[in-house]
Coordinates of C-alpha atoms in Angstrom, one line a residue:
M27 CA 20.4 71.4 -8.0
N28 CA 19.5 75.0 -7.1
K29 CA 21.3 77.3 -4.7
K30 CA 18.8 76.8 -1.9
T31 CA 19.3 73.0 -1.9
L32 CA 23.1 73.4 -1.8
L33 CA 23.0 75.8 1.1
L34 CA 20.7 73.5 3.1
S35 CA 23.1 70.6 2.5
A36 CA 26.1 72.5 3.6
I37 CA 24.3 73.6 6.8
L38 CA 23.3 70.0 7.6
L39 CA 26.9 68.7 7.0
T40 CA 28.4 71.3 9.3
A41 CA 26.0 70.4 12.1
A42 CA 26.7 66.7 11.7
L43 CA 30.5 67.3 11.9
S44 CA 30.1 69.5 15.0
A45 CA 28.0 66.8 16.8
C46 CA 30.6 64.1 16.0
S47 CA 33.5 66.2 17.3
S48 CA 31.5 66.9 20.5
R49 CA 31.0 63.2 21.2
Q50 CA 34.7 62.4 20.8
A51 CA 35.8 65.1 23.3
S52 CA 33.4 63.9 26.0
P53 CA 34.3 60.9 28.3
E54 CA 32.4 57.8 27.7
P55 CA 29.8 57.1 30.4
S56 CA 30.5 54.3 32.8
E57 CA 28.4 51.2 32.7
E58 CA 28.2 51.3 36.5
P59 CA 25.3 53.3 37.9
N60 CA 26.1 56.5 39.8
A61 CA 29.7 56.4 38.5
T62 CA 31.6 59.7 38.3
V63 CA 34.4 60.8 36.1
E64 CA 37.5 61.9 37.8
L65 CA 39.8 64.6 36.5
M66 CA 43.5 63.8 36.4
T67 CA 46.5 66.0 36.2
T68 CA 50.0 65.3 34.9
D69 CA 51.6 68.2 36.8
G70 CA 54.5 66.7 38.7
R71 CA 54.4 69.5 41.2
A72 CA 51.1 68.4 42.6
E73 CA 51.2 67.9 46.4
A74 CA 49.8 64.9 48.3
P75 CA 46.6 65.7 50.2
S76 CA 47.3 66.8 53.7
V77 CA 45.8 65.2 56.8
S78 CA 43.5 67.5 58.7
G79 CA 44.0 67.9 62.4
P80 CA 47.1 67.4 64.6
V81 CA 49.4 64.4 64.0
E82 CA 50.0 62.4 67.2
E83 CA 53.5 61.2 67.9
N84 CA 54.2 58.2 70.2
S85 CA 57.4 58.9 72.0
S86 CA 57.1 56.3 74.7
P87 CA 59.2 53.1 74.3
V88 CA 57.4 50.0 73.3
P89 CA 58.2 47.2 75.8
S90 CA 59.9 44.2 74.4
E91 CA 58.0 41.0 74.5
I92 CA 59.8 38.2 76.4
P93 CA 60.2 35.3 74.0
S94 CA 58.9 31.9 75.0
D95 CA 62.4 30.4 75.0
A96 CA 63.8 32.9 77.5
S97 CA 65.2 31.3 80.6
D98 CA 66.3 32.4 84.1
R99 CA 70.1 32.3 84.7
T100 CA 72.2 33.2 87.7
G101 CA 75.7 34.5 87.8
R102 CA 78.0 37.4 88.3
F103 CA 77.7 40.8 86.7
L104 CA 80.6 42.7 85.1
K105 CA 80.6 46.1 83.5
S106 CA 81.5 45.8 79.8
T107 CA 83.3 48.1 77.3
S108 CA 80.7 47.0 74.7
G109 CA 77.0 46.2 75.2
D110 CA 75.1 46.8 78.4
G111 CA 77.2 44.4 80.5
I112 CA 78.4 40.8 80.9
L113 CA 76.8 38.0 82.8
V114 CA 79.2 35.3 83.9
I115 CA 76.7 32.5 84.1
D116 CA 77.2 29.9 86.8
N117 CA 78.7 26.7 85.4
Y118 CA 78.7 28.2 81.9
G119 CA 80.8 31.3 81.3
P120 CA 80.7 34.9 80.2
V121 CA 77.9 36.3 78.0
V122 CA 77.8 39.9 76.7
F123 CA 74.2 41.1 76.8
T124 CA 72.0 43.9 75.5
Y125 CA 69.4 45.0 78.0
A126 CA 65.9 45.1 76.4
S127 CA 63.9 46.5 79.3
G128 CA 63.2 50.2 79.4
D129 CA 63.6 50.3 83.2
R130 CA 67.4 50.3 83.9
S131 CA 67.1 51.2 87.5
V132 CA 68.4 47.8 88.7
L133 CA 71.1 47.6 86.1
D134 CA 72.4 51.0 86.9
T135 CA 73.0 50.0 90.6
L136 CA 75.1 46.9 89.8
D137 CA 78.8 46.6 90.6
N138 CA 81.4 44.2 89.3
G139 CA 80.9 40.8 90.9
D140 CA 77.4 41.3 92.1
A141 CA 75.3 38.1 92.2
V142 CA 72.3 38.4 89.9
S143 CA 69.4 36.5 88.3
M144 CA 68.6 37.5 84.8
K145 CA 65.9 36.4 82.3
I146 CA 67.8 36.0 79.0
G147 CA 67.0 34.9 75.5
P148 CA 68.9 32.3 73.4
I149 CA 72.7 32.5 73.7
M150 CA 74.8 33.0 70.5
E151 CA 77.6 30.4 70.7
T152 CA 80.6 32.7 70.5
W153 CA 83.2 33.5 73.2
P154 CA 82.1 35.4 75.0
G155 CA 78.5 34.5 74.2
Q156 CA 75.9 37.1 73.2
T157 CA 72.3 37.4 74.3
T158 CA 69.5 39.7 75.2
V159 CA 68.4 40.3 78.8
Y160 CA 64.8 41.1 79.6
S161 CA 64.9 41.4 83.3
C162 CA 67.4 41.5 86.1
E163 CA 67.3 40.9 89.9
L164 CA 70.1 41.6 92.3
L165 CA 70.5 38.6 94.6
R166 CA 73.3 40.0 96.8
K167 CA 76.3 42.4 96.5
G168 CA 79.6 40.8 95.6
R169 CA 83.1 41.6 94.5
R170 CA 85.1 41.3 91.3
G171 CA 87.4 38.7 92.8
A172 CA 84.4 36.2 93.0
V173 CA 84.7 35.8 89.2
D174 CA 87.0 33.1 87.9
P175 CA 90.4 34.8 87.4
D176 CA 91.1 33.1 84.0
T177 CA 87.8 34.5 82.7
L178 CA 88.7 38.0 83.9
A179 CA 92.1 37.8 82.3
S180 CA 90.7 36.6 79.0
L181 CA 88.0 39.3 78.9
M182 CA 90.6 42.0 79.7
E183 CA 92.9 40.7 77.0
M184 CA 90.0 40.8 74.5
G185 CA 89.1 44.3 75.5
Q186 CA 85.7 43.3 76.8
I187 CA 86.2 44.7 80.3
P188 CA 88.5 47.5 81.5
K189 CA 92.0 46.5 82.6
E190 CA 92.3 46.3 86.3
P191 CA 94.7 44.3 88.5
L192 CA 93.4 40.9 89.4
S193 CA 93.1 39.8 93.0
P194 CA 96.4 38.9 94.6
M195 CA 97.1 35.2 93.9
F196 CA 99.9 32.7 93.8
Y197 CA 100.5 29.1 92.6
A198 CA 101.9 26.5 94.9
R199 CA 101.5 22.7 95.3
D200 CA 99.9 22.6 91.8
T201 CA 97.1 24.8 93.1
L202 CA 96.0 28.4 92.6
F203 CA 95.4 30.3 95.8
I204 CA 93.5 33.6 95.7
G205 CA 93.6 36.3 98.2
T206 CA 90.5 37.1 100.3
G207 CA 91.7 40.3 101.8
R208 CA 91.1 38.9 105.3
T209 CA 93.6 38.4 108.0
A210 CA 95.0 34.9 108.7
S211 CA 96.2 33.7 112.1
P212 CA 98.6 30.7 111.5
T213 CA 99.3 28.6 114.6
C214 CA 102.8 27.7 113.3
G215 CA 105.4 30.3 112.3
T216 CA 107.4 28.0 110.0
E217 CA 106.9 29.0 106.4
D218 CA 106.3 26.2 103.9
G219 CA 107.7 28.1 100.9
S220 CA 108.2 31.5 99.2
F221 CA 107.7 33.2 95.9
S222 CA 110.3 32.5 93.3
S223 CA 108.9 34.8 90.6
V224 CA 106.4 37.6 90.3
I225 CA 104.4 38.3 87.1
D226 CA 102.1 41.1 85.9
S227 CA 99.1 41.8 88.1
L228 CA 96.8 41.3 85.0
K229 CA 97.9 37.7 84.6
V230 CA 97.1 34.5 86.4
P231 CA 100.0 32.5 87.9
S232 CA 100.4 29.0 86.6
E233 CA 103.8 27.7 87.9
N234 CA 104.7 26.7 91.4
G235 CA 106.2 29.5 93.4
Q236 CA 104.8 32.2 91.0
S237 CA 102.7 35.1 92.2
N238 CA 101.1 38.2 90.6
F239 CA 101.8 40.4 93.6
G240 CA 104.4 41.0 96.3
S241 CA 108.1 40.3 95.9
E242 CA 110.4 37.3 95.4
G243 CA 111.1 35.7 98.7
D244 CA 107.8 36.5 100.4
G245 CA 106.8 33.4 102.4
Y246 CA 103.6 31.5 102.9
I247 CA 102.3 29.0 105.5
S248 CA 99.9 26.2 104.9
L249 CA 96.8 26.4 107.1
W250 CA 94.6 23.6 105.6
D251 CA 94.5 21.6 102.4
G252 CA 93.1 24.5 100.5
A253 CA 94.2 27.4 102.6
M254 CA 97.4 29.4 102.9
A255 CA 98.6 32.4 104.8
V256 CA 101.0 34.9 103.1
R257 CA 103.2 37.1 105.1
D258 CA 102.6 40.8 104.5
G259 CA 104.9 42.8 106.7
D260 CA 104.0 42.0 110.3
H261 CA 100.8 40.1 109.6
Y262 CA 99.4 37.4 107.3
T263 CA 96.7 37.5 104.7
L264 CA 94.3 34.5 104.0
F265 CA 94.4 32.9 100.6
L266 CA 92.0 30.1 99.5
A267 CA 91.9 27.6 96.7
N268 CA 88.8 27.2 94.5
G269 CA 86.2 25.1 96.4
T270 CA 87.5 26.0 99.9
L271 CA 85.6 28.4 102.2
E272 CA 86.4 29.9 105.5
Y273 CA 84.3 31.1 108.4
E274 CA 86.0 32.6 111.5
G275 CA 89.1 30.5 111.2
R276 CA 87.4 27.3 110.3
F277 CA 87.7 25.8 106.8
F278 CA 85.1 24.0 104.7
R279 CA 84.7 22.2 101.4
Q280 CA 82.1 24.1 99.4
S281 CA 80.6 20.8 98.3
D282 CA 79.9 20.0 102.0
L283 CA 77.7 23.1 102.5
S284 CA 74.2 23.9 101.3
D285 CA 73.6 26.4 98.5
D286 CA 71.9 28.7 101.1
T287 CA 74.9 28.5 103.4
V288 CA 77.3 29.3 100.6
A289 CA 75.2 32.3 99.6
W290 CA 75.1 33.4 103.3
L291 CA 78.8 33.1 103.7
D292 CA 79.4 35.1 100.5
S293 CA 77.3 37.9 101.9
Y294 CA 79.0 37.6 105.3
N295 CA 82.5 37.9 103.9
N296 CA 81.6 41.0 101.9
L297 CA 80.6 42.8 105.0
P298 CA 83.0 45.2 106.7
E299 CA 84.6 43.9 109.9
E300 CA 82.2 45.8 112.1
G301 CA 79.3 44.4 110.1
R302 CA 80.5 40.8 110.7
M303 CA 80.5 41.5 114.4
S304 CA 76.8 42.3 114.4
I305 CA 75.2 39.4 112.5
S306 CA 72.0 37.7 114.0
Y307 CA 72.1 34.3 112.3
V308 CA 74.7 31.7 111.5
P309 CA 73.8 28.5 109.5
Y310 CA 74.1 25.3 111.4
D311 CA 76.6 23.7 109.0
L312 CA 79.1 26.5 109.9
M313 CA 78.9 25.8 113.7
P314 CA 81.6 23.8 115.6
E315 CA 80.9 20.1 115.7
D316 CA 80.2 20.2 119.5
N317 CA 77.0 22.2 118.9
T318 CA 74.9 19.0 118.5
G319 CA 71.2 19.6 118.0
I320 CA 71.6 23.3 117.1
T321 CA 70.0 24.3 113.8
A322 CA 71.3 27.9 113.8
M323 CA 72.9 30.4 116.1
E324 CA 71.3 33.8 116.6
T325 CA 72.6 37.0 118.1
D326 CA 71.0 40.4 118.7
A327 CA 71.8 42.0 115.4
S328 CA 70.5 41.9 111.9
A329 CA 71.6 39.2 109.4
P330 CA 73.8 40.0 106.4

C-alpha cells in the first residue's frame, strides 16, 4: 500500500469518528411531531418563575355556611371568660359558644340575662356544652337573676363566668326564695321566721333558715304559697319561689299563664318604676277576676 492510500484511509477514519461523536452529543429527536427539546439546569439557586401583574389579596372574611342540622334555640345570654359567650338554653342548660358570623353588632349589645334566640350547630355533650352560633336575635332585655342560681354558681366555680354575688336568696319551708328587688306590702306584720345562718353571696342556700345575704335574725313574712317578704330596715322586699310570678301585688303560677304573658311580665318587671306606671297594655290573664269579658287593659302610654 502506497503513502497516498494510507493518507486517504486516515482522513476517512477521522471523518467517521467525528460524525459518530457528533451524533452522541445531540439529543435524540422525539417521535412526536412538532416536539421541542427543553434545556434543563441543575443549579439549585434557580428561582421559580414570577407571576406578572399585581397579586390580588382577599382580606374580606368568608361568611360561614349554616349547616343543615343547625337549629333555633332560645335562652339567656351570659358573658363568658372563654369563648364568645354562654347561652343558657331553656329546659336544657348552659352552652359555651363560638360566634361564626362576621357581624357582631347584636352580640356586642347583649347584657347578662338578656333573652335571646340563636341559631346553633350541634352541641358537644360536655358540661357546659359547646357549640357554634351562626345568628343571634335579642328577644327582650333581661337580668342576670333570671338565670337559674345553681347554674350561675357552678359556672362561677368552674371559672366560666366572672365571680359576682348572686341575687339575694334564702331557703325556708324546703323552698328557695329569690329576691326580685321589688317592694312587698305584707298585710300582716307577724313574721313567720328568721334567718338562722348566712353563707357566702356566691353560694346558693340549701338549708331551712339559711340565706346568702343580710344578717342572722332578719325576719320574713309569708305572702302566698310561693311568695315571701323579707324585712330590710323599715320596709320589706319581695322574694319569689321558682314558678311563682307577681304583678302589682297579685300572685300567679307560671304554668297558669300563657307564654306571651310570661314574656310580657318579664319585660314589665325589668322596667324602672316610672316605666311601669306608663304601660299601655296588660294581658287579660293578669287582670282581676271581676274583669269578666275583658281581653286586655289599655292605657295611654306605650307597652314595655
